[in-house]
Short mmCIF file of C-alpha atoms in Angstrom, two decimals:
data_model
loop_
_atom_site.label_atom_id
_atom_site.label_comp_id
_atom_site.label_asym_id
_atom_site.label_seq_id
_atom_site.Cartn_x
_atom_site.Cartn_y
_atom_site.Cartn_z
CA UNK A 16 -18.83 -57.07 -56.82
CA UNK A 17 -21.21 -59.07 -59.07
CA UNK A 18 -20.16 -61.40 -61.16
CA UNK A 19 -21.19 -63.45 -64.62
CA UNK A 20 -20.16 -66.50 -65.47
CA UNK A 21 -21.41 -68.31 -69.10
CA UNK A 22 -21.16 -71.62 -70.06
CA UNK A 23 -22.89 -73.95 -72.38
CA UNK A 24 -21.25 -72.93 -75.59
CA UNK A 25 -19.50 -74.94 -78.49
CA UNK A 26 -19.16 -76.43 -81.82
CA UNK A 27 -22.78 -77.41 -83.15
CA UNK A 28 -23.61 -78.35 -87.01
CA UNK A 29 -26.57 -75.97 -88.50
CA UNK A 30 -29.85 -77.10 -87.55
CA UNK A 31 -28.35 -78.10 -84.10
CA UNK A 32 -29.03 -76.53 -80.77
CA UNK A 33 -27.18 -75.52 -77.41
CA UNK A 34 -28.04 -74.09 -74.39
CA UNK A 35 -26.29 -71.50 -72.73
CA UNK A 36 -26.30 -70.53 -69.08
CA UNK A 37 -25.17 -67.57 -67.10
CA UNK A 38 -24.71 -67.46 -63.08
CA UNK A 39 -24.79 -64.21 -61.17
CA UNK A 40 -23.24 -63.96 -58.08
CA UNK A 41 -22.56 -61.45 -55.15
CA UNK A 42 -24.23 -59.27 -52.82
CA UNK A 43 -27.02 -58.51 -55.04
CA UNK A 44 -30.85 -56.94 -53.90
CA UNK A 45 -32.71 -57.18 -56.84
CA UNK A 46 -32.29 -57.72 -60.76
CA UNK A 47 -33.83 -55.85 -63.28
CA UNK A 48 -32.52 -57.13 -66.69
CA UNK A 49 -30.30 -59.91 -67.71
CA UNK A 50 -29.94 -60.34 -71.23
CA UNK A 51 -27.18 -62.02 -73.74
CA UNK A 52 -25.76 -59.90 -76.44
CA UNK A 53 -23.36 -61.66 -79.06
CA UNK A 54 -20.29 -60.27 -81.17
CA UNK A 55 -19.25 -62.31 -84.63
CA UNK A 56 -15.52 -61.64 -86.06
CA UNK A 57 -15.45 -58.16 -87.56
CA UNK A 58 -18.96 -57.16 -86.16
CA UNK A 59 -19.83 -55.03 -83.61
CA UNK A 60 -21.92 -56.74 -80.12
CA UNK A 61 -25.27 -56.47 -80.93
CA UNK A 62 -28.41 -57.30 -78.77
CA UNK A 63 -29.67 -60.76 -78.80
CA UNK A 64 -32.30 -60.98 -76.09
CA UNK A 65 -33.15 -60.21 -72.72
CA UNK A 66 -35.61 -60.30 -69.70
CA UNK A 67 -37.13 -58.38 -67.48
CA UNK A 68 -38.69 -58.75 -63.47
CA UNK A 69 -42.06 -59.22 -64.86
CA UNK A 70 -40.06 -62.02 -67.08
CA UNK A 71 -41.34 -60.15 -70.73
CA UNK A 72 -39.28 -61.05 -72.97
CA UNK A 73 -37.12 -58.86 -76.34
CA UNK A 74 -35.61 -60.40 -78.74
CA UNK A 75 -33.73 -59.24 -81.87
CA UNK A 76 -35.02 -60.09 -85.26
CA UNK A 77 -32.65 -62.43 -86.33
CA UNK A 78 -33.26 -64.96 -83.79
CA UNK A 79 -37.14 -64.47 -83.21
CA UNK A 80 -38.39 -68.08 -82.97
CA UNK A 81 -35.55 -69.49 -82.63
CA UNK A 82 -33.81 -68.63 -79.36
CA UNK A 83 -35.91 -68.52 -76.07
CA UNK A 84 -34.54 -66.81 -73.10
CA UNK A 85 -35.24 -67.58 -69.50
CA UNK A 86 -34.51 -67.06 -66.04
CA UNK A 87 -34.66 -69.34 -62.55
CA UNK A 88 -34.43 -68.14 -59.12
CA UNK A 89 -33.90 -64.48 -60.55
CA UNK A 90 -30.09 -65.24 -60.59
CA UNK A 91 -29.60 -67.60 -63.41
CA UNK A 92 -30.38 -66.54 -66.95
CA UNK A 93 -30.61 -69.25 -70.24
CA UNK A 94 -30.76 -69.20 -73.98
CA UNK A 95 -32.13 -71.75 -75.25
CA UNK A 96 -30.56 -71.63 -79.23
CA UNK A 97 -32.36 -73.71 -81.93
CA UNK A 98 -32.41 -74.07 -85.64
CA UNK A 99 -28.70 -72.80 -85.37
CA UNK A 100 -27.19 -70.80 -88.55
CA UNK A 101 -23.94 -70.65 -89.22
CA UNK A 102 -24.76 -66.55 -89.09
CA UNK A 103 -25.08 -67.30 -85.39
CA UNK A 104 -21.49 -67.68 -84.77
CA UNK A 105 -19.94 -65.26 -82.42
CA UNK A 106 -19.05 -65.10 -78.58
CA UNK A 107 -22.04 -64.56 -76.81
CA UNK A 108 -21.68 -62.25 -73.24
CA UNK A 109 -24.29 -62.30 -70.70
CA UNK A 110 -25.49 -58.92 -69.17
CA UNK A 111 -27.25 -58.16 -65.93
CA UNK A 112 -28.20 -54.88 -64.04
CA UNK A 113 -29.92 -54.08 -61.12
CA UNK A 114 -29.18 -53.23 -57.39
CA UNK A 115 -26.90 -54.17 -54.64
CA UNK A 116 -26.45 -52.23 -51.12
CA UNK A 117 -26.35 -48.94 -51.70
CA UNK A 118 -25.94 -48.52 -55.53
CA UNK A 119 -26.63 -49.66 -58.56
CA UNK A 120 -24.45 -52.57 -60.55
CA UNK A 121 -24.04 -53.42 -64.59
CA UNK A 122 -21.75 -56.22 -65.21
CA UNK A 123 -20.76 -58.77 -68.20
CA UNK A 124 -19.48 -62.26 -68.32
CA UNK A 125 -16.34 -62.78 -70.20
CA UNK A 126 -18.15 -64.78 -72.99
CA UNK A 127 -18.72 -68.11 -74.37
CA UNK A 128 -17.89 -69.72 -78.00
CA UNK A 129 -20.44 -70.59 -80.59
CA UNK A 130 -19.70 -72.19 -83.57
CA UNK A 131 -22.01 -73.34 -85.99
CA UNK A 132 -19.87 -75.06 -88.78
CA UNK A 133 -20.72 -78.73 -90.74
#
């Protein structure tokens, strides 16, 4: 079984910045996509970024130039969060896919906090 674990969120005025950071674990082969998705009271879980084996990069239009996403040792995926809004506020779930023995796996994290609030 793979698992996700976030951390790195919290309260942060606008303007501010946080890092988060999500750890995959388990037998996995390979990883094709890990990616953070976010989902503010009332709102659906939309896509925030995500990146890929070759490392390219997506990110959503509301947080182009602000967030940057990275990976290290292809098991450990980061957003880096700048010029925060208070729009940005939501729990943010990390998202991986890719392949252990024998199959495929898609898993989530169970989410981290943001708050951006003076």
């Amino acid at each position: 079984q793979v698992q996700l674990v976030e951390s790195g969120g919290g309260l942060v005025q606008p303007g501010g910045s946080l890092r988060l950071s999500c750890a995959a674990s388990g037998s996995i082969v390979s990883i094709s996509v890990m990616g953070w998705y976010r989902q503010a009271p009332g709102k659906q879980r939309e896509l925030v970024a995500t990146i890929g084996r070759s490392d390219n990069t997506y990110y959503s239009d509301s947080v182009k130039g602000r967030f940057t996403i990275s990976r290290d040792n292809a098991r450990t995926v980061y957003l880096q969060m700048n010029s925060l809004k208070p729009e940005d506020t939501a729990v943010y779930y990390c998202y991986a896919a890719g392949r252990i023995v024998g199959s495929s796996f898609d898993s989530w994290g169970q989410g981290t906090q943001v708050t951006v609030s003076s």
